[in-house]
Amino acid sequence: FGALAAERGQTFDEFVAEQKELDFHPTAQQLKRIEYQIRFRDWAWNSLGFVVNHSFGWLFAALGHRNGRYVVPWKESIVPLNIKYILDVVSSVHGYELLINGAFNGDPHPGNILVLDDGRLGLIDYGQVK
């Protein structure tokens, strides 16, 4: 972030203070929109890359480009997680286990929570159920 602060003509401490003042906490709907924008950007990049690689790749390969035919790399960005939603679901599940079922996971920690590809949560390691 130091380079970004210098680019904006600020010191690192000024940049950090400015970012803390923004206090951006996106809602679930805003996070979903950000996810769609990231996925669309990746789709557009990959579509353009496919056209360039398969139309002009032979030219780049003939000119001795180090990657051969594939000069535009495939791109797949990491979408930010909705931490508020994850914490809400996990606390609701553990509360339900404890207060309704009477049995609960005796070893809850972040290593026992999986975020699946489709956005669902997986709770594992119920070896110490009380």
mmCIF file of C-alpha atoms in Angstrom, residues 11-67:
data_model
loop_
_atom_site.group_PDB
_atom_site.id
_atom_site.type_symbol
_atom_site.label_atom_id
_atom_site.label_comp_id
_atom_site.label_asym_id
_atom_site.label_seq_id
_atom_site.Cartn_x
_atom_site.Cartn_y
_atom_site.Cartn_z
ATOM 1 C CA THR A 11 2.300 9.191 3.346
ATOM 2 C CA PHE A 12 1.464 5.628 4.310
ATOM 3 C CA ASP A 13 -0.111 6.765 7.616
ATOM 4 C CA GLU A 14 -2.287 9.343 5.833
ATOM 5 C CA PHE A 15 -3.442 6.699 3.373
ATOM 6 C CA VAL A 16 -4.340 4.247 6.166
ATOM 7 C CA ALA A 17 -6.224 6.979 8.065
ATOM 8 C CA GLU A 18 -8.181 7.888 4.919
ATOM 9 C CA GLN A 19 -9.128 4.242 4.318
ATOM 10 C CA LYS A 20 -10.299 3.853 7.928
ATOM 11 C CA GLU A 21 -12.517 6.929 7.552
ATOM 12 C CA LEU A 22 -14.285 5.342 4.579
ATOM 13 C CA ASP A 23 -15.571 2.521 6.833
ATOM 14 C CA PHE A 24 -17.076 0.550 3.940
ATOM 15 C CA HIS A 25 -19.205 -2.392 5.055
ATOM 16 C CA PRO A 26 -21.039 -3.718 2.007
ATOM 17 C CA THR A 27 -24.428 -5.350 2.323
ATOM 18 C CA ALA A 28 -25.138 -8.817 0.954
ATOM 19 C CA GLN A 29 -26.758 -7.279 -2.124
ATOM 20 C CA GLN A 30 -23.719 -5.058 -2.775
ATOM 21 C CA LEU A 31 -21.368 -8.038 -2.373
ATOM 22 C CA LYS A 32 -23.458 -10.016 -4.872
ATOM 23 C CA ARG A 33 -23.212 -7.118 -7.335
ATOM 24 C CA ILE A 34 -19.436 -6.945 -6.832
ATOM 25 C CA GLU A 35 -19.259 -10.706 -7.490
ATOM 26 C CA TYR A 36 -21.223 -10.307 -10.748
ATOM 27 C CA GLN A 37 -18.912 -7.464 -11.843
ATOM 28 C CA ILE A 38 -15.798 -9.529 -11.128
ATOM 29 C CA ARG A 39 -17.204 -12.558 -12.956
ATOM 30 C CA PHE A 40 -18.223 -10.395 -15.957
ATOM 31 C CA ARG A 41 -14.759 -8.811 -16.080
ATOM 32 C CA ASP A 42 -13.129 -12.247 -16.072
ATOM 33 C CA TRP A 43 -15.534 -13.495 -18.762
ATOM 34 C CA ALA A 44 -14.757 -10.491 -20.986
ATOM 35 C CA TRP A 45 -10.998 -10.905 -20.457
ATOM 36 C CA ASN A 46 -11.105 -14.631 -21.200
ATOM 37 C CA SER A 47 -13.307 -14.158 -24.274
ATOM 38 C CA LEU A 48 -10.952 -11.551 -25.699
ATOM 39 C CA GLY A 49 -7.973 -13.745 -24.807
ATOM 40 C CA PHE A 50 -9.522 -16.701 -26.608
ATOM 41 C CA VAL A 51 -10.000 -14.650 -29.772
ATOM 42 C CA VAL A 52 -6.470 -13.230 -29.650
ATOM 43 C CA ASN A 53 -4.836 -16.564 -28.814
ATOM 44 C CA HIS A 54 -6.675 -18.488 -31.519
ATOM 45 C CA SER A 55 -6.533 -15.770 -34.186
ATOM 46 C CA PHE A 56 -3.040 -14.369 -33.809
ATOM 47 C CA GLY A 57 -1.349 -17.043 -31.708
ATOM 48 C CA TRP A 58 0.385 -18.581 -34.706
ATOM 49 C CA LEU A 59 1.981 -15.199 -35.432
ATOM 50 C CA PHE A 60 3.262 -14.826 -31.887
ATOM 51 C CA ALA A 61 4.585 -18.392 -31.925
ATOM 52 C CA ALA A 62 6.371 -17.728 -35.240
ATOM 53 C CA LEU A 63 7.922 -14.569 -33.796
ATOM 54 C CA GLY A 64 9.235 -16.606 -30.874
ATOM 55 C CA HIS A 65 7.006 -15.366 -28.069
ATOM 56 C CA ARG A 66 7.962 -17.161 -24.840
ATOM 57 C CA ASN A 67 4.419 -18.541 -24.280
#
